[in-house]
XYZ file of C-alpha atoms in Angstrom:
638
model
C -30.552 -7.174 32.895
C -27.567 -5.421 35.220
C -25.707 -3.171 33.224
C -22.184 -1.074 33.570
C -22.742 2.206 31.725
C -23.831 1.800 28.320
C -23.096 -1.771 28.072
C -25.212 -5.220 29.977
C -22.670 -6.110 32.498
C -21.614 -9.310 30.822
C -20.797 -7.849 27.804
C -18.522 -4.955 29.870
C -17.117 -7.513 31.647
C -15.984 -9.511 27.984
C -14.585 -6.075 27.364
C -12.519 -5.321 29.700
C -10.847 -8.883 30.024
C -10.357 -9.205 26.346
C -7.106 -9.100 24.416
C -7.255 -7.120 21.698
C -4.561 -6.534 19.225
C -4.919 -3.270 16.572
C -2.045 -3.595 13.951
C -1.431 0.425 12.577
C -1.605 3.847 14.583
C -2.148 5.804 12.161
C -5.228 7.609 11.039
C -7.808 5.067 11.490
C -5.594 3.314 14.669
C -5.603 6.763 16.409
C -9.459 7.030 16.529
C -9.531 3.248 17.229
C -7.497 3.542 20.073
C -9.055 6.229 20.977
C -12.530 4.378 20.788
C -11.101 1.323 22.666
C -10.380 2.393 25.843
C -13.627 4.711 26.014
C -15.563 1.776 25.966
C -13.683 -0.224 28.496
C -11.075 -1.994 26.636
C -8.329 -2.530 29.252
C -5.739 -4.684 27.500
C -4.896 -3.361 24.139
C -1.579 -4.063 22.196
C -0.521 -1.688 19.353
C 2.153 -2.055 16.217
C 2.995 0.000 13.892
C 6.716 0.891 12.303
C 5.858 4.441 10.996
C 7.015 7.593 12.752
C 5.452 10.655 13.057
C 5.810 12.734 9.235
C 4.647 16.874 9.563
C 1.982 15.448 7.135
C 0.569 13.462 10.287
C -0.796 16.190 12.482
C -3.847 17.542 10.517
C -5.462 14.082 11.041
C -3.905 12.180 13.859
C -4.681 13.958 16.437
C -3.459 11.794 19.357
C 0.474 13.177 18.033
C 1.449 16.658 18.022
C 4.118 18.559 16.611
C 6.350 17.777 19.625
C 6.153 14.299 18.529
C 7.398 14.689 14.549
C 10.347 11.677 14.253
C 8.993 9.365 16.683
C 7.589 5.658 17.228
C 3.663 6.277 16.614
C 2.563 3.524 18.395
C 4.959 4.369 21.024
C 3.602 8.367 21.358
C -0.023 6.779 20.201
C 0.089 4.679 23.619
C 1.345 7.731 25.996
C -1.353 9.524 24.362
C -4.645 7.340 25.037
C -3.096 6.526 28.443
C -4.130 10.368 29.264
C -7.754 9.093 28.420
C -7.638 6.351 30.853
C -4.405 5.612 32.410
C -6.039 2.350 34.246
C -5.318 0.455 30.455
C -2.777 -1.880 30.317
C -1.097 -1.086 26.584
C 1.596 -2.186 25.230
C 3.349 -0.731 22.191
C 5.876 -1.862 19.440
C 7.675 0.149 17.235
C 8.006 -2.845 14.585
C 6.661 -4.501 11.364
C 3.908 -6.933 11.726
C 5.331 -9.404 8.956
C 8.458 -9.589 11.365
C 9.042 -13.111 12.502
C 9.105 -12.764 16.229
C 4.836 -12.068 15.152
C 3.968 -15.480 14.111
C 0.512 -18.173 15.056
C 1.642 -18.374 18.415
C 1.613 -14.377 19.202
C -1.629 -14.047 17.627
C -2.898 -16.687 19.471
C -2.788 -14.501 22.735
C -5.865 -12.143 21.321
C -9.224 -12.646 21.483
C -9.764 -10.149 18.449
C -7.235 -8.350 16.251
C -8.082 -5.009 14.574
C -6.174 -3.317 10.879
C -6.001 0.033 10.346
C -3.360 -0.436 7.781
C -2.534 1.488 4.646
C -0.759 -1.307 2.351
C -2.230 -4.685 0.663
C 0.910 -6.283 1.723
C 0.947 -6.347 5.783
C -3.396 -6.570 5.196
C -2.430 -9.776 3.712
C -0.250 -10.989 5.931
C -2.444 -10.409 8.941
C -5.248 -11.811 6.872
C -3.140 -15.225 6.886
C -2.286 -14.860 10.572
C -5.996 -14.471 11.865
C -6.750 -17.493 9.279
C -3.835 -19.678 11.068
C -4.572 -18.880 14.592
C -8.228 -19.025 14.499
C -8.557 -14.990 15.402
C -11.652 -13.215 14.532
C -9.896 -9.988 12.483
C -11.805 -6.628 11.631
C -10.452 -5.159 8.968
C -11.024 -1.458 8.045
C -10.151 0.917 5.054
C -10.995 4.361 3.837
C -10.330 6.513 0.811
C -11.358 9.825 0.858
C -15.417 10.102 2.075
C -15.350 6.552 1.069
C -14.663 3.626 3.622
C -15.534 -0.205 4.403
C -15.343 -1.704 7.208
C -16.243 -5.722 7.260
C -15.407 -9.121 9.398
C -13.554 -12.094 9.071
C -13.262 -15.242 10.742
C -12.188 -18.143 9.579
C -14.736 -21.277 7.943
C -17.114 -18.399 8.424
C -16.677 -15.218 5.629
C -15.018 -14.344 2.999
C -10.969 -13.823 3.774
C -9.439 -10.880 3.008
C -7.907 -12.538 -0.087
C -11.165 -14.745 -1.334
C -12.061 -11.789 -4.204
C -10.193 -9.617 -6.751
C -9.278 -6.076 -6.059
C -8.102 -3.172 -8.019
C -4.399 -2.113 -7.738
C -3.880 -0.090 -5.161
C -3.382 3.472 -5.613
C -2.369 4.661 -1.637
C 1.117 4.015 -0.870
C 3.409 5.310 2.294
C 5.079 8.421 2.241
C 8.555 6.496 2.937
C 7.809 4.316 -0.592
C 7.668 7.139 -2.327
C 10.738 8.852 -1.015
C 12.894 6.453 -0.111
C 12.311 2.696 -1.395
C 9.909 3.175 -4.888
C 9.042 -0.509 -6.355
C 6.894 -0.058 -9.152
C 6.536 2.944 -11.746
C 3.348 4.110 -10.127
C 5.592 5.303 -7.007
C 8.092 7.096 -9.292
C 4.962 8.742 -11.266
C 3.466 9.581 -7.987
C 6.914 11.437 -6.572
C 6.970 13.290 -10.075
C 3.918 14.985 -9.059
C 5.074 15.512 -5.981
C 8.345 17.197 -7.120
C 6.116 18.815 -9.058
C 4.378 20.952 -7.191
C 7.383 21.120 -4.613
C 9.070 22.783 -7.186
C 6.324 25.052 -9.127
C 3.600 24.486 -7.760
C 2.100 25.010 -4.019
C 3.650 23.229 -1.414
C 2.425 20.778 0.244
C 4.397 19.020 3.256
C 1.974 15.662 2.715
C 3.862 15.763 -1.087
C 7.579 15.902 0.115
C 9.882 14.458 -2.307
C 13.449 14.895 -0.304
C 14.762 11.184 1.424
C 12.445 10.647 4.564
C 15.185 10.339 7.015
C 12.682 9.236 9.573
C 12.190 6.122 7.987
C 12.237 3.548 10.272
C 13.835 1.426 8.277
C 16.943 3.113 8.078
C 19.902 2.575 9.722
C 19.881 4.833 12.382
C 22.087 3.206 15.824
C 19.855 3.961 19.133
C 22.445 7.284 19.338
C 21.128 9.128 16.375
C 17.804 8.124 17.392
C 17.448 9.291 20.651
C 19.575 12.709 19.145
C 16.446 13.598 17.004
C 13.679 12.595 19.301
C 15.191 15.230 21.365
C 15.638 17.271 17.937
C 11.672 16.463 17.264
C 11.195 17.966 20.726
C 12.612 21.210 20.364
C 11.059 21.880 17.009
C 9.400 19.429 15.729
C 11.706 18.656 13.028
C 9.740 21.240 10.724
C 12.618 23.708 10.124
C 13.573 22.816 6.790
C 15.094 24.397 3.458
C 11.575 25.225 0.725
C 12.485 23.179 -2.385
C 10.859 25.716 -3.970
C 13.280 28.587 -2.552
C 16.538 26.414 -3.582
C 15.314 26.331 -6.941
C 14.856 29.772 -7.498
C 18.052 30.619 -5.897
C 19.800 28.099 -8.686
C 17.617 29.846 -10.977
C 15.791 26.959 -11.903
C 18.901 25.632 -13.732
C 18.005 22.192 -14.776
C 21.342 20.384 -14.597
C 21.686 21.460 -10.853
C 17.883 20.021 -10.053
C 18.676 16.814 -12.074
C 22.257 16.347 -9.854
C 20.194 17.179 -6.587
C 17.562 14.940 -7.468
C 19.024 12.407 -9.519
C 22.680 11.975 -7.815
C 22.776 13.549 -4.638
C 19.709 12.983 -3.230
C 20.480 8.716 -3.973
C 23.897 9.064 -2.917
C 22.033 9.824 0.248
C 19.490 7.397 0.033
C 22.750 4.908 -0.038
C 24.165 5.762 3.389
C 20.575 4.351 4.609
C 22.493 1.033 4.185
C 19.898 -0.979 6.301
C 17.032 -0.008 3.542
C 19.755 -1.957 0.707
C 20.121 -5.229 2.096
C 17.381 -6.930 0.500
C 16.558 -4.544 -1.610
C 18.646 -3.821 -4.826
C 20.123 -0.481 -4.321
C 19.527 2.414 -6.207
C 22.266 3.587 -9.197
C 22.934 7.499 -9.315
C 22.715 9.661 -12.443
C 24.960 12.393 -12.828
C 24.645 14.853 -16.134
C 27.928 15.058 -16.876
C 28.820 11.458 -16.868
C 25.665 10.032 -18.211
C 23.050 12.083 -19.222
C 24.944 14.440 -21.556
C 26.887 11.922 -23.352
C 23.470 9.890 -23.655
C 21.171 12.769 -25.198
C 24.180 13.358 -27.340
C 22.409 9.916 -29.455
C 19.279 11.847 -29.187
C 17.909 14.384 -32.053
C 15.723 16.889 -30.127
C 12.777 15.728 -31.968
C 12.679 12.380 -29.860
C 11.866 14.528 -27.139
C 9.263 16.416 -27.833
C 7.361 14.313 -30.057
C 3.248 13.725 -30.191
C 0.845 11.698 -32.238
C 1.801 7.971 -32.190
C 5.396 8.967 -30.295
C 3.840 9.195 -26.678
C 3.947 6.025 -26.902
C 7.211 5.446 -27.721
C 9.519 4.539 -24.203
C 12.785 6.977 -25.281
C 16.051 6.373 -23.842
C 17.966 8.162 -20.805
C 19.454 10.341 -22.841
C 16.243 11.424 -23.932
C 14.389 11.869 -21.053
C 16.964 13.813 -19.320
C 16.862 15.806 -22.893
C 12.709 16.026 -21.611
C 13.463 17.065 -18.202
C 15.641 19.876 -19.505
C 12.836 21.284 -21.731
C 10.297 20.684 -19.499
C 11.629 23.051 -16.832
C 13.126 25.248 -18.987
C 9.585 25.766 -20.761
C 8.128 25.789 -16.955
C 10.645 28.384 -15.546
C 9.496 30.716 -18.158
C 5.525 29.986 -17.724
C 6.488 31.169 -13.624
C 8.578 33.987 -15.061
C 5.687 35.635 -17.073
C 3.375 35.317 -14.162
C 5.451 37.385 -12.092
C 6.616 36.863 -8.428
C 4.545 34.607 -6.223
C 3.457 32.465 -8.898
C 2.296 28.913 -8.521
C 1.239 26.356 -12.018
C -1.480 23.558 -11.732
C -0.753 20.329 -12.698
C -2.707 19.224 -15.336
C -2.671 16.351 -17.547
C -3.422 17.608 -20.284
C -0.865 20.688 -19.995
C 1.963 19.529 -22.521
C 4.957 21.029 -20.720
C 3.236 20.117 -16.904
C 3.089 16.711 -18.730
C 6.457 16.073 -19.783
C 8.196 17.320 -16.795
C 5.964 14.036 -14.642
C 6.843 11.965 -17.549
C 10.682 12.768 -17.156
C 10.889 12.715 -13.736
C 9.536 9.632 -13.216
C 11.028 7.782 -15.938
C 14.651 8.696 -14.540
C 13.532 7.959 -11.254
C 12.505 4.218 -12.328
C 15.935 3.640 -14.289
C 17.955 4.734 -11.054
C 15.874 2.242 -9.304
C 16.078 -0.457 -11.599
C 12.612 -0.375 -12.902
C 11.855 -0.379 -16.774
C 10.920 2.846 -18.129
C 7.314 4.202 -19.282
C 5.924 5.894 -22.734
C 4.651 9.301 -22.087
C 0.948 7.554 -22.945
C 1.845 5.098 -19.669
C 2.758 7.684 -17.158
C -0.572 9.809 -18.248
C -2.997 6.931 -18.292
C -1.505 6.414 -14.226
C -0.609 10.066 -13.685
C -4.355 10.988 -11.654
C -6.452 9.496 -8.947
C -4.542 10.840 -5.605
C -7.381 11.610 -2.904
C -6.877 13.241 0.041
C -6.934 11.318 3.519
C -10.226 12.816 5.368
C -10.129 12.733 9.592
C -14.165 12.263 9.820
C -13.853 9.510 7.578
C -11.550 7.901 9.734
C -13.384 8.541 12.802
C -16.323 7.022 11.627
C -14.366 3.817 10.325
C -13.294 3.549 13.843
C -16.551 3.471 15.295
C -17.719 0.829 13.610
C -14.863 -1.215 14.290
C -15.412 -0.946 17.935
C -19.498 -2.008 17.134
C -18.464 -4.822 14.882
C -16.215 -5.730 17.667
C -18.935 -5.813 20.428
C -20.953 -7.846 18.671
C -17.789 -10.721 18.299
C -17.609 -10.447 22.236
C -21.212 -10.694 22.930
C -21.448 -13.783 20.762
C -23.387 -12.070 18.236
C -21.408 -12.895 15.309
C -24.439 -13.654 12.936
C -25.249 -9.690 13.385
C -21.642 -8.502 12.329
C -21.921 -6.900 8.961
C -19.623 -5.617 6.248
C -20.720 -2.009 6.244
C -20.083 0.964 3.477
C -20.011 4.221 4.107
C -20.853 6.497 0.427
C -19.844 9.992 -0.288
C -23.754 10.476 -1.051
C -26.825 8.970 0.137
C -27.788 6.688 -1.675
C -32.231 5.618 -2.550
C -32.383 5.181 0.237
C -31.306 8.807 2.047
C -27.790 6.319 3.998
C -24.558 6.779 3.642
C -24.111 3.695 5.532
C -25.330 0.421 4.236
C -24.574 -2.584 5.751
C -24.253 -5.942 4.037
C -24.610 -9.676 5.135
C -21.015 -11.407 5.023
C -20.343 -13.420 2.416
C -19.167 -16.694 3.151
C -15.527 -18.280 1.840
C -14.845 -18.065 -1.743
C -14.200 -21.967 -2.211
C -11.473 -20.947 -4.960
C -9.422 -18.431 -3.277
C -5.775 -19.576 -2.634
C -5.778 -18.546 0.750
C -8.367 -19.617 2.598
C -9.164 -22.830 0.562
C -8.958 -26.252 1.931
C -6.421 -27.257 -0.820
C -5.222 -24.265 -2.390
C -3.982 -24.777 -6.044
C -2.950 -21.665 -8.340
C -1.797 -22.475 -12.132
C 0.423 -20.049 -13.228
C 1.643 -19.663 -17.084
C 5.071 -18.295 -18.267
C 8.014 -19.179 -20.383
C 10.304 -21.738 -18.664
C 13.671 -20.585 -20.493
C 13.156 -17.146 -20.063
C 11.859 -17.729 -15.881
C 14.659 -17.380 -13.991
C 14.087 -18.469 -9.608
C 14.600 -15.275 -8.478
C 12.006 -14.371 -10.621
C 10.034 -16.690 -8.992
C 10.629 -16.156 -5.542
C 10.147 -12.395 -5.675
C 7.766 -11.720 -8.472
C 5.468 -14.162 -8.399
C 4.906 -15.672 -4.822
C 6.098 -12.508 -2.707
C 4.787 -9.765 -5.188
C 1.746 -11.957 -6.616
C 0.844 -14.844 -4.010
C 1.736 -12.341 -0.887
C 4.714 -14.743 0.969
C 7.186 -13.359 3.109
C 9.643 -16.195 3.141
C 8.579 -18.509 0.688
C 10.001 -22.520 0.198
C 9.898 -24.148 -2.712
C 10.267 -27.807 -3.391
C 9.632 -29.613 -6.816
C 7.645 -32.113 -7.121
C 9.571 -34.559 -9.413
C 10.278 -37.419 -7.129
C 13.558 -36.224 -5.417
C 12.206 -33.580 -3.490
C 14.465 -31.150 -4.559
C 15.203 -28.061 -2.952
C 14.384 -25.050 -5.707
C 14.399 -22.064 -2.726
C 15.138 -22.019 0.168
C 14.413 -19.029 3.061
C 17.445 -19.812 5.228
C 19.861 -17.547 4.129
C 22.830 -18.636 1.646
C 21.270 -22.215 0.741
C 19.958 -21.874 -2.435
C 21.123 -18.151 -3.670
C 23.319 -20.304 -6.261
C 19.775 -21.309 -7.980
C 18.670 -17.240 -8.464
C 20.107 -16.825 -11.690
C 18.850 -19.834 -13.260
C 16.486 -20.765 -15.751
C 13.346 -23.217 -14.551
C 14.180 -25.191 -16.877
C 17.480 -25.861 -15.638
C 15.862 -27.759 -13.259
C 13.373 -29.900 -15.473
C 10.776 -27.530 -14.647
C 8.540 -28.134 -17.569
C 4.909 -27.999 -18.721
C 2.778 -29.471 -16.385
C 5.324 -29.252 -13.157
C 4.572 -28.739 -10.051
C 5.987 -26.862 -6.638
C 5.164 -26.623 -3.420
C 5.312 -23.275 -1.674
C 5.388 -23.375 1.834
C 5.752 -20.064 4.836
C 5.908 -21.735 8.084
C 5.818 -17.637 9.147
C 2.026 -17.879 7.786
C 1.676 -21.533 8.107
C 0.300 -21.057 4.430
C 0.998 -23.575 1.674
C 0.689 -23.085 -2.020
C 0.494 -25.700 -4.967
C 1.756 -24.206 -8.375
C 0.929 -26.209 -11.368
C 3.409 -24.003 -14.389
C 2.328 -24.131 -17.681
C 4.716 -23.776 -20.432
C 4.137 -20.817 -22.889
C 6.770 -20.016 -25.486
C 5.252 -16.895 -26.311
C 3.871 -14.169 -23.064
C 2.182 -11.155 -24.158
C 4.505 -8.077 -24.288
C 5.893 -7.231 -21.173
C 4.236 -9.908 -19.420
C 6.220 -12.027 -17.003
C 3.771 -14.806 -15.880
C -0.080 -15.065 -15.728
C -2.481 -16.930 -13.255
C -4.487 -19.254 -15.003
C -8.237 -17.289 -14.717
C -6.243 -14.198 -13.635
C -5.969 -11.251 -15.552
C -2.412 -10.393 -17.189
C -0.333 -9.417 -14.450
C 1.307 -6.596 -15.978
C -1.252 -4.487 -18.574
C -4.264 -3.514 -17.242
C -4.324 -2.683 -13.666
C -6.319 -5.655 -13.310
C -7.240 -7.588 -9.899
C -3.985 -8.844 -8.590
C -4.572 -11.102 -5.832
C -7.155 -13.409 -7.277
C -6.378 -16.568 -7.656
C -5.700 -17.829 -4.496
C -3.079 -18.717 -1.718
C -3.816 -20.690 2.186
C -3.233 -20.015 5.331
C -2.032 -22.806 7.053
C -5.861 -22.599 8.265
C -8.511 -21.356 5.663
C -11.657 -19.285 5.955
C -12.483 -15.825 6.364
C -14.152 -12.321 5.016
C -13.057 -9.643 2.818
C -11.183 -6.305 3.676
C -13.837 -3.530 4.215
C -13.137 0.144 4.760
C -16.784 1.571 6.386
C -18.572 3.744 7.780
C -19.729 5.711 10.530
C -19.801 6.048 14.021
C -22.627 5.499 16.366
C -25.391 5.474 13.321
C -23.521 2.102 12.442
C -27.593 1.427 10.987
C -27.611 -2.134 12.411
C -29.782 -2.767 10.146
C -33.382 -3.828 10.006
C -33.108 -7.435 8.451
C -35.358 -6.755 5.317
C -33.109 -4.004 4.368
C -30.280 -5.937 4.847
C -28.347 -7.348 1.538
C -25.797 -9.699 1.126
C -22.642 -8.022 0.203
C -22.167 -10.332 -2.881
C -25.755 -10.491 -4.134
C -28.236 -7.392 -3.633
C -28.294 -4.391 -4.810
C -28.928 -1.881 -1.886
C -28.781 0.542 -4.560
C -26.087 1.646 -7.235
C -23.786 3.325 -4.982
C -24.000 0.093 -2.606
C -24.812 -2.826 -3.305
C -22.987 -4.743 -6.293
C -20.456 -2.053 -4.922
C -20.141 -3.815 -1.468
C -18.974 -6.958 -2.935
C -15.627 -6.172 -5.332
C -15.263 -2.991 -3.231
C -13.657 -4.454 -0.899
C -10.271 -3.315 -1.795
C -9.726 -2.273 1.874
C -6.925 -0.215 0.382
C -8.954 1.730 -1.548
C -12.144 1.118 -0.357
C -13.804 0.269 -3.380
C -14.397 -2.293 -5.564
C -15.009 -3.104 -9.244
C -18.500 -2.608 -9.080
C -17.908 0.631 -6.986
C -15.501 1.874 -8.850
C -17.599 1.659 -12.225
C -20.028 4.168 -10.122
C -17.226 6.436 -9.247
C -15.445 7.150 -12.267
C -18.092 10.491 -13.109
C -16.623 11.778 -9.918
C -13.196 10.603 -10.317
C -13.117 12.158 -14.018
C -13.480 15.640 -11.674
C -10.988 14.587 -8.673
C -8.213 13.009 -11.504
C -5.549 15.011 -10.135
C -5.502 13.298 -6.512
C -3.921 10.090 -6.002
C -5.612 8.576 -3.451
C -3.870 9.031 0.895
C -5.074 6.106 2.421
C -4.818 5.864 6.281
């Protein structure tokens, strides 16, 4: 049998001629690109919207200090070509959700490999691969945990076939520039605590991210920033803590800097706000002080049931002032160079995070949260681990080789665990599951039932909260099945904007109405059955029947179903090791949804499925004890 290096000649030829799309050039992406060229892949296209930040340099080894501020995809291409100059690599500094990357674009490839850090993009790539009928290798990491799986139309579960826990990791530019959920503001507030009072960390920057690729930099400015990065790596910056010390930790100056000046600077990045609601700066003199006059001092320092009260803007402004003064006193008592450690059970620290997070929520037009709610959400940031990324990237390539070798039956979902299972293995392979017949993405006729109040739900909420946020559509068109073909929502700009603030009932939508939602980019159609409910639970805008409540407990967000013009696929993964892939002894290989390969991985596998977190519902149970110890960490997933 002829061989070429470690591969049979036929397989080596397939590898050399195969066109591969890599989505993401971050922690996993850097390792993956290196592995691909060293394995013999010659035709690679890589896409990433992000730019290189200082905090990336500790694990994304294709980047150096001189590259800070530049495109990850472009620099990754240049660095990888040094391993294999003959490789044909195309880099795109862009979002994979751009309409330019349509189904026809995906059909140009034999394999797609995800190395993403957010669920929205994962959902989108899942649907595009289903529509194009191209195998997708999904992956993800969370600290020491990892998972890799293969998704193939009609043969395996797709990424959205099973519910996933609420995402716990978020891109830096989301935290710093464009928060859209309360958790983004809570993470920002925890970072701010460390920047002001604790140990400063480049990974926890809170100032506006000027390198955000979505911002409105023109080409000249971009070139100038890249030049500056070459010179000093954009690393010469004023320390947030030093600035705060120079003001004597003046609460009013801190307030105006964080909630007025920084927000006004964000507003200059006008491109960010073309499709988002712009933030509204707060000024201590104009708003906070006036509102504070309406608050009693008791409202600020309440305990017990008061922890479950949502204060006014003035109340949180006073709480911010009070907590900063208390933390400043603690630093003074400890002497020069002292640092505080954030602890959710330390009242002043918790007060500070509660106040700062809620003020930011108000600025970005979100409903503010009680101290109790903030405390329950403020834990769990898990650091990214370079070796986990390396192991997962190795597994991705191994699964790719099986597919190119026409050996799909040997493909597995592989989990990388923190502790060995009873069989002394860190890597646990599981058989791929069949598609979920009720999946709202890959079922033959995707259909869901949504419970809501048609007299209180506006068209804008249907589009943004339900179709885009819940069901992952990018540009939905919605038609009412009323015999007239009434167009409720059009993806064409300006066509139905007049409908946005009208209630669904204004269009004759009532209990039992059916809406057809189409996303032509994703080649995906979803039939939505409306179930009218006069009294929805408190703070719940809608519920997907059979799904967990939308707002309250963080339950699987993508449980029900959506469909991509093409149906099928498997679930996401996040996985394991490099060469020791444990190509599983058949008798040891459980199905990802049935067998119990150990309390750590068996039942764990199936729901573990969240590629963003690398853990699933079952796995979470297993990890609860560990998490209790690492309560303070927030998942920073590559």
